[in-house]
Coordinates of C-alpha atoms in Angstrom, one line a residue:
Chain A
M1 CA 11.3 -29.4 10.2
T2 CA 14.5 -29.7 8.2
A3 CA 14.6 -28.8 4.4
D4 CA 13.3 -31.7 2.4
P5 CA 14.2 -31.4 -1.2
R6 CA 11.2 -33.0 -2.8
L7 CA 9.5 -30.5 -1.9
E8 CA 11.5 -27.5 -3.6
V9 CA 9.3 -25.6 -6.5
P10 CA 11.0 -23.7 -9.2
F11 CA 9.0 -20.9 -9.8
C12 CA 9.3 -18.3 -12.5
G13 CA 13.1 -18.0 -12.0
L14 CA 13.3 -18.3 -8.2
T15 CA 13.5 -21.7 -6.1
L16 CA 10.8 -22.1 -3.5
K17 CA 12.0 -24.3 -0.7
N18 CA 8.5 -25.4 -0.2
P19 CA 5.5 -24.7 -2.1
L20 CA 3.8 -23.1 0.7
V21 CA 3.5 -19.3 0.5
L22 CA 2.1 -16.9 3.1
L23 CA -0.5 -14.8 1.7
S24 CA -0.6 -10.9 1.4
G25 CA -3.0 -9.1 4.0
C26 CA -2.4 -12.1 6.3
V27 CA 0.9 -11.6 7.8
G28 CA 1.6 -7.9 8.1
F29 CA 5.1 -7.1 6.8
G30 CA 6.4 -10.8 8.0
H31 CA 7.2 -9.7 11.7
E32 CA 3.5 -10.7 13.2
Y33 CA 3.3 -14.4 12.9
P34 CA 7.0 -15.1 14.8
R35 CA 5.6 -13.6 17.8
V36 CA 3.9 -16.9 17.9
A37 CA 6.3 -19.7 19.4
G38 CA 7.4 -22.5 17.0
F39 CA 6.4 -20.3 13.8
S40 CA 9.2 -19.0 11.4
N41 CA 8.9 -17.6 8.1
A42 CA 11.8 -19.9 7.2
Q43 CA 9.4 -22.7 7.1
V44 CA 7.6 -21.7 4.1
G45 CA 8.5 -21.0 0.6
A46 CA 7.6 -17.6 0.1
V47 CA 5.9 -14.8 2.0
C48 CA 4.0 -12.0 0.5
L49 CA 3.6 -8.7 2.5
K50 CA 1.2 -6.7 3.0
G51 CA -0.2 -4.9 0.3
T52 CA 1.4 -1.2 -0.5
T53 CA 0.5 1.8 -2.2
G54 CA 1.8 5.2 -3.1
A55 CA 0.8 7.0 0.0
A56 CA 0.0 5.8 3.5
R57 CA -3.4 4.7 3.8
P58 CA -5.4 4.5 6.7
G59 CA -7.6 1.4 5.7
N60 CA -11.7 1.2 6.4
P61 CA -13.4 2.0 9.3
A62 CA -14.5 -1.2 12.1
H63 CA -15.7 -3.6 11.9
R64 CA -13.3 -4.9 9.3
V65 CA -13.8 -8.6 9.7
V66 CA -16.5 -11.1 11.0
E67 CA -17.3 -14.6 10.8
T68 CA -19.4 -16.4 7.9
P69 CA -20.3 -20.2 7.9
A70 CA -17.0 -21.7 7.1
G71 CA -14.9 -18.5 6.5
M72 CA -15.1 -14.9 7.0
L73 CA -15.4 -11.4 5.3
N74 CA -12.7 -9.0 5.6
A75 CA -12.7 -5.2 4.3
I76 CA -9.3 -3.8 5.8
G77 CA -8.9 -1.5 3.4
L78 CA -5.4 -1.6 2.1
Q79 CA -4.2 0.2 5.5
N80 CA -0.5 0.3 4.9
P81 CA 2.5 3.0 5.6
G82 CA 3.2 3.5 1.9
V83 CA 5.8 2.5 -0.5
A84 CA 8.5 4.8 0.8
H85 CA 8.1 3.8 4.4
V86 CA 8.2 -0.1 3.6
V87 CA 11.5 0.2 1.8
E88 CA 13.1 2.6 4.2
H89 CA 12.0 1.0 7.3
I90 CA 10.7 -2.4 6.9
L91 CA 12.4 -3.9 4.3
P92 CA 15.7 -3.7 5.9
T93 CA 14.4 -5.9 9.0
L94 CA 13.6 -8.6 6.9
D95 CA 16.2 -11.4 6.6
F96 CA 16.0 -12.4 2.8
G97 CA 18.1 -15.7 3.6
Q98 CA 15.1 -17.1 5.4
T99 CA 12.7 -17.4 2.8
C100 CA 11.1 -15.6 -0.6
Y101 CA 9.8 -12.3 0.2
I102 CA 7.2 -10.8 -2.2
A103 CA 5.4 -7.3 -2.4
N104 CA 1.9 -6.8 -2.9
L105 CA 1.6 -3.8 -5.0
S106 CA -2.0 -1.6 -5.2
G107 CA -2.9 1.7 -6.2
S108 CA -5.7 3.5 -7.5
T109 CA -4.7 4.3 -10.5
V110 CA -2.3 2.5 -13.2
E111 CA 0.8 5.5 -12.6
E112 CA 0.5 4.5 -8.9
Y113 CA 1.3 0.9 -9.5
V114 CA 3.9 1.9 -11.5
A115 CA 5.1 4.2 -9.0
V116 CA 5.0 1.7 -6.2
A117 CA 6.8 -1.1 -8.8
R118 CA 9.7 1.6 -9.6
Q119 CA 10.3 2.1 -5.8
L120 CA 10.3 -1.7 -5.1
D121 CA 12.3 -2.7 -7.9
D122 CA 15.7 -1.8 -6.5
T123 CA 15.1 -3.7 -3.5
P124 CA 16.2 -7.1 -2.1
L125 CA 12.4 -8.4 -2.8
Q126 CA 12.7 -11.8 -4.7
A127 CA 9.2 -11.1 -6.8
L128 CA 6.3 -8.7 -7.1
E129 CA 2.8 -9.2 -6.8
I130 CA 0.2 -7.0 -8.8
N131 CA -2.9 -7.0 -6.4
I132 CA -5.8 -5.9 -8.9
S133 CA -8.5 -7.8 -7.3
C134 CA -8.4 -6.2 -3.9
P135 CA -12.5 -5.7 -3.4
N136 CA -12.1 -3.2 -0.4
V137 CA -10.9 -0.1 -2.2
K138 CA -13.2 2.3 -4.2
E139 CA -10.8 2.9 -6.6
G140 CA -8.6 0.5 -8.6
G141 CA -8.1 -3.4 -7.0
V142 CA -11.2 -5.3 -8.1
T143 CA -12.3 -2.4 -10.6
F144 CA -9.0 -3.1 -12.4
G145 CA -9.3 -6.5 -12.0
N146 CA -12.4 -7.5 -13.6
D147 CA -11.5 -5.5 -16.4
P148 CA -8.9 -7.6 -18.7
D149 CA -8.4 -4.4 -20.3
M150 CA -7.4 -2.7 -17.8
S151 CA -5.5 -5.8 -16.1
A152 CA -3.5 -5.9 -19.2
R153 CA -2.7 -2.4 -18.9
V154 CA -1.8 -2.4 -15.2
V155 CA 0.3 -5.8 -15.8
A156 CA 2.1 -4.0 -19.0
A157 CA 3.0 -0.7 -17.3
V158 CA 4.6 -2.4 -14.4
R159 CA 6.4 -5.4 -16.7
A160 CA 8.2 -2.0 -18.0
V161 CA 9.8 -0.7 -14.9
T162 CA 10.7 -3.7 -13.2
D163 CA 12.7 -7.0 -13.8
K164 CA 11.5 -8.9 -11.2
P165 CA 9.4 -11.8 -11.7
L166 CA 5.7 -10.5 -11.5
I167 CA 2.5 -12.6 -10.2
T168 CA -0.8 -11.1 -11.0
K169 CA -3.4 -11.7 -8.4
L170 CA -6.6 -12.5 -10.4
S171 CA -10.3 -11.9 -9.0
P172 CA -12.7 -14.6 -8.9
N173 CA -15.2 -11.7 -9.0
Q174 CA -15.0 -11.7 -13.0
A175 CA -17.0 -13.9 -15.8
D176 CA -13.8 -15.2 -17.8
I177 CA -11.0 -15.8 -15.4
A178 CA -8.8 -17.6 -18.3
A179 CA -9.6 -14.9 -20.4
N180 CA -8.2 -12.3 -18.2
A181 CA -5.1 -14.6 -17.7
R182 CA -4.2 -15.0 -20.9
R183 CA -4.4 -11.2 -21.0
C184 CA -2.0 -10.5 -18.2
L185 CA 0.2 -13.5 -19.3
E186 CA 0.4 -11.8 -22.8
A187 CA 1.3 -8.6 -21.1
G188 CA 4.2 -9.7 -19.2
S189 CA 3.1 -12.0 -16.1
D190 CA 5.3 -14.3 -15.2
A191 CA 3.1 -16.2 -12.6
F192 CA -0.4 -15.9 -11.1
A193 CA -1.9 -16.3 -8.0
V194 CA -5.4 -17.5 -7.8
I195 CA -7.8 -16.2 -6.4
N196 CA -8.6 -13.0 -4.0
T197 CA -11.2 -13.1 -2.2
L198 CA -15.1 -13.4 -3.2
Q199 CA -17.1 -10.1 -2.8
G200 CA -19.6 -10.5 -0.1
M201 CA -21.7 -9.0 2.7
A202 CA -23.2 -9.4 6.2
V203 CA -25.8 -7.7 7.9
D204 CA -26.4 -7.1 11.7
I205 CA -30.4 -7.7 12.4
H206 CA -30.1 -6.0 15.7
T207 CA -29.1 -2.6 14.3
R208 CA -30.1 -3.6 10.8
R209 CA -26.6 -2.1 9.6
P210 CA -23.8 -4.0 7.4
V211 CA -21.6 -5.4 9.9
L212 CA -18.5 -4.2 8.0
G213 CA -17.7 -0.4 8.2
N214 CA -17.0 -0.7 4.2
V215 CA -20.4 -2.5 3.8
Q216 CA -18.9 -5.4 1.6
G217 CA -16.2 -7.2 1.8
G218 CA -13.9 -10.2 0.8
L219 CA -14.8 -13.9 1.5
S220 CA -12.0 -15.9 2.2
G221 CA -11.7 -19.8 4.2
P222 CA -13.1 -23.2 3.6
A223 CA -16.5 -21.8 2.2
I224 CA -14.8 -20.6 -1.1
K225 CA -12.1 -23.6 -1.5
P226 CA -14.0 -25.4 -4.5
I227 CA -14.5 -21.9 -6.3
A228 CA -10.7 -21.4 -6.0
L229 CA -10.1 -25.0 -7.0
L230 CA -12.4 -24.4 -10.2
K231 CA -10.5 -21.0 -11.0
V232 CA -6.9 -22.7 -10.3
H233 CA -8.3 -25.6 -13.1
Q234 CA -9.0 -22.8 -15.8
V235 CA -6.4 -20.6 -15.5
A236 CA -4.0 -23.8 -15.7
Q237 CA -5.4 -24.3 -19.1
V238 CA -4.0 -21.3 -20.4
C239 CA -0.6 -21.2 -18.1
V240 CA 0.2 -24.6 -18.5
P241 CA 1.0 -24.8 -21.9
H242 CA 3.8 -21.5 -21.4
G243 CA 4.9 -23.0 -18.6
V244 CA 3.9 -20.2 -16.1
P245 CA 3.1 -21.2 -12.8
I246 CA 0.1 -20.7 -10.4
I247 CA 0.0 -20.0 -6.7
G248 CA -3.4 -22.0 -5.8
Q249 CA -5.2 -20.3 -3.2
G250 CA -8.3 -20.2 -1.4
G251 CA -9.5 -21.9 1.9
I252 CA -6.8 -24.1 2.2
A253 CA -6.8 -25.7 6.0
S254 CA -5.2 -28.8 5.4
G255 CA -2.7 -31.0 3.6
T256 CA -5.6 -32.4 1.8
D257 CA -6.8 -29.0 0.5
A258 CA -3.2 -28.0 -0.5
L259 CA -2.8 -31.3 -2.6
E260 CA -6.1 -30.9 -4.3
F261 CA -4.6 -27.3 -5.5
L262 CA -1.6 -29.0 -6.7
I263 CA -3.3 -31.3 -8.7
A264 CA -5.9 -28.9 -10.1
G265 CA -2.7 -26.8 -12.0
A266 CA -1.1 -25.0 -9.0
S267 CA 2.7 -25.0 -8.4
A268 CA 2.5 -23.4 -5.2
V269 CA -0.1 -23.2 -2.4
G270 CA -1.0 -20.1 -0.4
I271 CA -1.9 -20.5 3.1
G272 CA -4.1 -17.3 4.5
T273 CA -7.0 -17.6 6.9
G274 CA -6.0 -21.1 7.8
L275 CA -3.3 -19.3 10.2
F276 CA -6.1 -18.0 11.8
Y277 CA -7.9 -21.3 12.7
D278 CA -4.5 -22.6 13.4
P279 CA -1.3 -20.7 13.5
L280 CA 1.5 -23.3 13.4
L281 CA -0.9 -25.0 10.3
C282 CA 2.0 -25.1 7.8
H283 CA 4.0 -27.6 9.7
K284 CA 1.2 -29.9 9.5
V285 CA 0.5 -29.4 5.8
L286 CA 4.2 -30.0 4.9
A287 CA 3.8 -33.1 6.7
D288 CA 0.9 -34.1 5.1
L289 CA 2.5 -33.4 1.8
Q290 CA 5.5 -35.3 2.6
A291 CA 3.5 -38.2 3.6
Y292 CA 1.7 -38.5 0.5
L293 CA 4.9 -38.5 -1.8
D294 CA 5.8 -41.2 0.4
T295 CA 2.9 -43.1 0.1
H296 CA 1.7 -42.4 -3.4
G297 CA 5.0 -42.5 -4.9
F298 CA 6.1 -39.5 -6.2
D299 CA 9.6 -38.4 -6.0
T300 CA 9.2 -34.4 -6.1
I301 CA 6.1 -32.5 -5.4
G302 CA 6.5 -30.7 -8.6
E303 CA 5.4 -33.9 -10.3
L304 CA 1.7 -33.2 -8.6
T305 CA 1.2 -30.1 -10.5
G306 CA -1.6 -30.6 -12.7
S307 CA -1.8 -34.2 -12.7
L308 CA -5.2 -34.0 -12.5
Q309 CA -6.5 -37.1 -14.4
H310 CA -10.0 -36.7 -16.3
S311 CA -12.8 -38.5 -16.2
A312 CA -13.3 -41.6 -18.1
Chain B
M1 CA 14.0 -11.3 12.0
T2 CA 14.2 -9.9 15.2
T3 CA 10.6 -10.5 16.5
E4 CA 10.4 -12.6 19.8
A5 CA 8.2 -15.3 20.4
T6 CA 5.9 -14.3 23.2
I7 CA 2.7 -16.2 22.5
F8 CA 2.4 -19.6 22.6
E9 CA -0.1 -22.4 21.0
E10 CA -1.3 -24.7 23.7
C11 CA -3.7 -27.5 23.7
A12 CA -5.4 -26.5 26.6
E13 CA -7.8 -29.2 28.4
I14 CA -11.2 -28.0 29.9
V15 CA -10.3 -28.3 33.9
A16 CA -13.7 -26.7 35.0
H17 CA -16.6 -25.1 33.2
R18 CA -19.1 -23.4 35.3
H19 CA -22.4 -22.0 34.2
W20 CA -24.1 -18.8 35.6
P21 CA -27.4 -17.0 34.9
G22 CA -27.5 -14.7 32.0
A23 CA -25.6 -17.3 29.4
Q24 CA -22.1 -16.5 31.2
H25 CA -19.7 -19.0 31.8
V26 CA -16.4 -19.3 33.5
L27 CA -14.1 -21.5 31.7
T28 CA -10.9 -23.0 33.7
L29 CA -8.3 -24.1 31.2
H30 CA -4.7 -25.9 32.1
A31 CA -2.5 -23.7 29.7
P32 CA 0.9 -23.7 31.6
L33 CA 2.8 -21.7 29.0
T34 CA 0.0 -18.8 29.3
A35 CA -0.5 -19.1 32.9
A36 CA 3.2 -18.7 33.8
A37 CA 3.7 -15.7 31.1
A38 CA 0.1 -13.7 31.4
V39 CA 0.0 -10.4 32.9
P40 CA -3.3 -8.3 33.7
G41 CA -5.2 -7.2 30.2
Q42 CA -4.2 -9.7 27.9
F43 CA -6.3 -12.3 26.7
V44 CA -6.1 -15.6 25.1
H45 CA -7.7 -16.3 21.4
L46 CA -9.6 -19.6 21.8
A47 CA -11.0 -22.0 19.3
T48 CA -14.4 -23.1 20.5
G49 CA -14.2 -26.7 19.1
E50 CA -15.8 -26.1 15.9
R51 CA -14.1 -26.7 12.9
H52 CA -13.8 -23.8 10.2
A53 CA -14.7 -21.3 12.9
L54 CA -12.6 -18.2 13.9
R55 CA -11.1 -18.2 17.4
R56 CA -12.8 -16.2 20.0
P57 CA -10.7 -13.6 22.0
L58 CA -11.2 -13.9 26.0
S59 CA -9.6 -11.6 28.4
I60 CA -8.1 -13.6 31.3
M61 CA -9.6 -13.1 34.8
R62 CA -7.2 -15.3 36.5
A63 CA -3.7 -17.2 36.0
M64 CA -2.0 -19.3 38.2
P65 CA 1.1 -20.3 36.8
G66 CA 2.0 -22.8 40.0
Q67 CA -0.9 -24.8 39.1
G68 CA -0.8 -24.2 35.5
W69 CA -4.6 -22.8 35.0
I70 CA -6.0 -19.7 33.4
E71 CA -9.7 -18.7 33.9
V72 CA -11.9 -16.8 31.3
L73 CA -15.4 -15.6 31.8
Y74 CA -17.3 -15.1 28.6
K75 CA -21.2 -14.8 27.6
A76 CA -22.6 -17.2 25.3
V77 CA -23.5 -14.2 22.9
G78 CA -23.4 -16.0 18.9
R79 CA -22.6 -19.3 17.5
G80 CA -19.3 -19.5 18.6
T81 CA -19.5 -19.2 22.3
Q82 CA -22.8 -21.2 22.2
V83 CA -20.8 -23.6 21.0
L84 CA -17.7 -23.2 23.2
A85 CA -20.6 -23.5 26.0
E86 CA -21.4 -27.1 25.0
R87 CA -17.7 -28.0 25.9
G88 CA -17.3 -30.7 28.7
V89 CA -14.2 -31.0 31.5
G90 CA -11.7 -33.2 29.9
E91 CA -12.1 -32.0 26.4
R92 CA -9.2 -29.8 24.7
L93 CA -9.2 -26.5 22.9
A94 CA -6.7 -24.9 21.0
L95 CA -5.7 -21.9 22.6
L96 CA -3.2 -18.9 21.6
G97 CA -1.8 -16.6 24.5
P98 CA -1.2 -14.4 26.5
I99 CA -1.4 -11.9 23.9
G100 CA -1.6 -8.1 23.9
R101 CA 0.0 -5.2 26.0
G102 CA -1.6 -5.5 29.8
F103 CA -2.2 -2.4 32.2
T104 CA 0.8 -0.7 33.2
P105 CA 0.8 1.6 36.7
V106 CA 1.2 5.4 36.6
A107 CA 3.8 7.0 38.6
G108 CA 2.6 8.8 41.4
R109 CA -0.8 7.1 41.2
P110 CA -0.5 4.4 43.8
R111 CA -4.5 4.1 44.4
A112 CA -6.4 2.3 41.5
L113 CA -10.1 2.2 40.7
L114 CA -11.0 -1.2 38.8
L115 CA -14.2 -0.4 36.9
G116 CA -15.5 -3.8 35.2
G117 CA -19.0 -4.0 33.2
G118 CA -20.5 -7.5 32.4
V119 CA -18.2 -9.5 30.4
G120 CA -15.8 -6.5 31.0
L121 CA -15.0 -8.1 34.6
P122 CA -12.1 -10.6 33.8
P123 CA -9.4 -8.2 33.5
M124 CA -10.4 -6.1 36.5
I125 CA -10.4 -9.5 38.6
F126 CA -7.2 -10.2 37.2
L127 CA -5.7 -6.8 37.9
A128 CA -6.9 -6.8 41.4
E129 CA -5.1 -10.0 42.3
A130 CA -2.1 -8.8 40.8
R131 CA -2.0 -5.7 42.7
R132 CA -3.2 -7.4 46.0
Q133 CA 0.2 -9.3 45.7
L134 CA 2.0 -6.1 45.4
A135 CA 0.0 -4.7 48.1
R136 CA -1.5 -1.3 46.2
Q137 CA -4.8 0.1 47.1
T138 CA -7.2 -1.0 45.2
L139 CA -11.2 -0.6 44.8
V140 CA -13.0 -2.4 42.5
L141 CA -16.6 -1.5 41.3
L142 CA -18.5 -4.2 39.0
G143 CA -21.6 -3.7 37.1
S144 CA -23.7 -6.1 35.4
E145 CA -27.3 -6.3 34.1
V146 CA -27.6 -9.8 34.4
P147 CA -27.0 -11.4 37.9
F148 CA -23.5 -11.5 38.4
P149 CA -21.4 -14.7 37.5
F150 CA -20.7 -15.3 41.3
Q151 CA -22.8 -15.2 44.6
P152 CA -22.6 -11.7 45.9
R153 CA -22.3 -11.6 49.9
P154 CA -22.2 -8.7 52.2
S155 CA -19.0 -7.2 52.5
Q156 CA -17.0 -6.5 55.8
Q157 CA -15.0 -3.5 54.1
L158 CA -15.8 0.3 54.6
I159 CA -15.4 2.0 51.6
A160 CA -15.7 6.2 50.9
G161 CA -18.8 7.2 49.4
M162 CA -21.0 4.1 48.9
P163 CA -24.9 4.6 50.0
H164 CA -26.6 2.9 52.4
G165 CA -27.6 -0.6 51.7
V166 CA -24.8 -1.2 49.0
I167 CA -23.1 -3.6 50.3
G168 CA -23.0 -6.6 48.1
T169 CA -19.3 -7.6 47.1
M170 CA -17.7 -10.6 45.2
P171 CA -16.4 -13.2 47.8
L172 CA -13.1 -13.4 46.1
L173 CA -11.8 -10.1 46.2
E174 CA -13.5 -9.8 49.7
D175 CA -11.1 -13.0 50.8
W176 CA -8.5 -11.2 49.2
G177 CA -9.0 -8.3 51.2
I178 CA -9.9 -6.0 48.3
G179 CA -12.7 -3.6 48.5
C180 CA -15.4 -3.9 46.2
R181 CA -18.8 -3.1 45.3
L182 CA -21.9 -3.9 42.6
A183 CA -23.8 -1.8 40.9
S184 CA -26.9 -3.1 38.8
R185 CA -30.0 -1.7 37.3
A186 CA -31.9 -5.1 37.4
G187 CA -32.6 -4.7 41.2
L188 CA -30.1 -7.3 42.4
P189 CA -29.9 -7.4 46.3
G190 CA -27.0 -5.4 47.9
C191 CA -26.2 -3.5 44.6
H192 CA -26.3 0.4 43.8
D193 CA -29.3 1.0 41.3
G194 CA -27.4 2.5 38.7
F195 CA -23.9 2.5 36.8
V196 CA -20.6 1.8 37.8
T197 CA -19.5 5.3 37.0
D198 CA -22.3 6.4 39.1
L199 CA -20.5 4.5 42.2
A200 CA -17.4 5.8 41.3
R201 CA -18.7 9.5 41.0
L202 CA -19.7 8.8 44.8
H203 CA -16.6 7.3 45.7
L204 CA -14.4 10.1 44.0
D205 CA -16.2 12.6 45.5
A206 CA -15.6 11.4 49.1
L207 CA -12.3 11.4 48.6
D208 CA -9.7 14.4 50.1
E209 CA -7.8 16.1 47.3
P210 CA -4.3 14.5 48.0
T211 CA -5.8 10.7 48.0
R212 CA -8.0 11.6 44.7
E213 CA -4.7 13.2 43.0
A214 CA -3.0 9.9 43.9
T215 CA -5.6 7.5 42.3
M216 CA -6.1 6.4 38.5
L217 CA -8.8 4.9 36.9
Y218 CA -8.9 1.3 34.9
G219 CA -11.7 -0.1 33.1
C220 CA -13.1 -2.6 30.7
G221 CA -16.8 -3.2 29.5
P222 CA -19.2 -2.5 27.0
E223 CA -18.6 0.7 24.7
P224 CA -21.2 3.1 26.4
M225 CA -19.4 2.3 29.7
L226 CA -16.1 3.1 28.3
T227 CA -17.1 6.3 26.9
A228 CA -18.6 7.1 30.3
V229 CA -15.4 5.9 32.1
A230 CA -13.2 8.0 30.2
A231 CA -15.5 11.0 30.5
L232 CA -15.1 10.3 34.2
A233 CA -11.5 10.5 34.0
R234 CA -11.3 13.6 32.2
E235 CA -13.6 15.4 34.6
Y236 CA -11.9 14.2 37.6
M237 CA -8.4 14.4 35.8
L238 CA -7.4 11.4 36.4
P239 CA -5.3 8.9 34.1
C240 CA -7.4 6.1 32.6
Q241 CA -6.8 3.0 30.9
L242 CA -9.4 0.7 29.1
S243 CA -9.1 -2.6 27.8
L244 CA -11.1 -2.8 24.4
E245 CA -12.7 -5.5 22.4
E246 CA -13.2 -5.2 18.7
Y247 CA -13.9 -8.2 16.0
M248 CA -10.8 -9.8 15.4
A249 CA -9.5 -12.7 13.0
C250 CA -5.7 -13.4 13.7
A251 CA -4.9 -12.0 17.2
V252 CA -1.3 -11.6 16.5
G253 CA -1.2 -8.5 14.5
G254 CA -1.1 -10.2 10.7
C255 CA -4.5 -9.2 9.6
A256 CA -5.0 -5.8 10.8
G257 CA -8.8 -6.7 11.2
C258 CA -9.2 -5.2 14.9
V259 CA -8.2 -1.8 14.5
V260 CA -9.9 1.2 16.8
P261 CA -8.6 5.2 15.8
V262 CA -6.3 6.4 18.2
H263 CA -5.2 9.7 18.7
E264 CA -1.6 10.0 18.9
P265 CA 1.1 12.7 18.8
A266 CA 1.7 12.6 15.1
G267 CA -2.3 12.1 14.4
L268 CA -4.9 9.8 14.4
A269 CA -3.7 6.0 13.8
M270 CA -5.7 2.7 13.0
R271 CA -4.1 0.7 16.0
R272 CA -4.7 -3.0 16.0
V273 CA -6.6 -3.9 19.4
C274 CA -4.9 -7.3 19.5
V275 CA -1.1 -6.6 19.6
D276 CA -1.3 -2.8 20.3
G277 CA -3.7 -2.7 22.7
P278 CA -6.0 -4.3 24.1
V279 CA -5.1 -1.9 26.8
F280 CA -5.1 1.9 25.3
D281 CA -4.9 5.4 27.5
A282 CA -8.5 6.6 27.6
A283 CA -7.5 10.0 26.2
A284 CA -6.1 8.5 23.3
V285 CA -9.3 6.7 22.0
Y286 CA -12.0 8.8 23.6
P287 CA -10.5 12.3 23.7
G288 CA -13.9 13.8 24.3

């Protein structure tokens, strides 16, 4: 597909060639999906790399994934080689001319978030995503993300050590996501990713054990799309007046899904679990977005963001 | 970015779909890119035809590059495979393949003992067919607790160490001139009453030492069988490669959902079954 300037999206100082963002945890460190003929990171606006922590982490025991109705649970547990390895061995292999690469940083303590951010600051990465919503680790992650005070502390601490655009990935597992977004915005977040997975569980009735080695996991896929849409809509009420963009994500598996998120208030849309159903999904979503612009008389995709018409 | 594209997304037409007792199904799919590139031990990630369902990783049993088809065997054990079993000839399924690292030969080990259990049969059949083309000595031992997904027939081949009456073979392998015997605890005629590893032990004990030292093991099957095959390999000091399975989401290495702990020189590592495997060295996975 040739670049279509109508699909370009300004995103906290960056220009994404289109609104599609490949989501952290679904596409490794960028080298995995290009094994599939016809797939290229260059097709999307940005790629969020696998969650990165201070030290290497082995992740959770098996099983780590299981299918659920119209979705799946995962409990990977932030398996990653640690930030030093990422900086020394992985980032130099990425072609930063292809797309925007965004790191996803995580930690068990505020200090670990800061240490990872410091090491990622002096790299060609175009932005940093703060993961305060991973449901599959015992410390940090969602325990920070569900507490607005802690969320804001993490964001402020990271903000103090980097000038790169900061995206805060918000948890849906909290009472008032908009209130949390407001706190993170005040603490210096430039953008939001809405939403991370919902906490869930599956039971094997034959063994009467939890299916996942970690007992609980994060639910993703089309099953969570209505929830994600509402959260995007709620966070947009906080963000839009400040010109702060949102990556809408949660169960997007078609162009129609992507359009719903844009209309609800997102500037960009994340594709994750949808790739597992269809690794060449991005082509189709982009073609659908172009067709929508053609048939509905919009000049740019950005005109759709937050264009939700309120009921009479 | 230097990643080479080795996996193809194909809209595969169902050429044949044969159904066997024990909820076993043999599916033949027209997938020419996968058929041309596949090697034994690799698998395909197959959509079931149901919307919003994860794909199912299925080992390739045969690949015919000339005709452009591949064959897989699966057991309908859950909703996804049950939906798949309802798909008919002429329907199309999204297929991603071929995926993973396959079996590799080991220097100084021209003879191979292939052990397949249940839905672990397919990679053994594929490996046997590939070895046949290389004219390598191969013995295949297959085990099943339900009737085999083929009609066994008496073998004309003599195989060292086989007990009296254990004469059943897989017709396809017999036609290829490859030795094969069957094991089952379900009382199937012509089969050894026991596990494939029991049959393997009888065979290995009947070999002279130079022959045994020229032999290696390959295995695929349920977890208890793999553990037993790894133990057998340790006991007889034979190199052994096993094809593993694990719940899988992306199948291309992106999600790290399908890992197994693997003992490596640098320590224990969580490796992805999809692209770091599915074939692993038995001693690294089951060090004993």
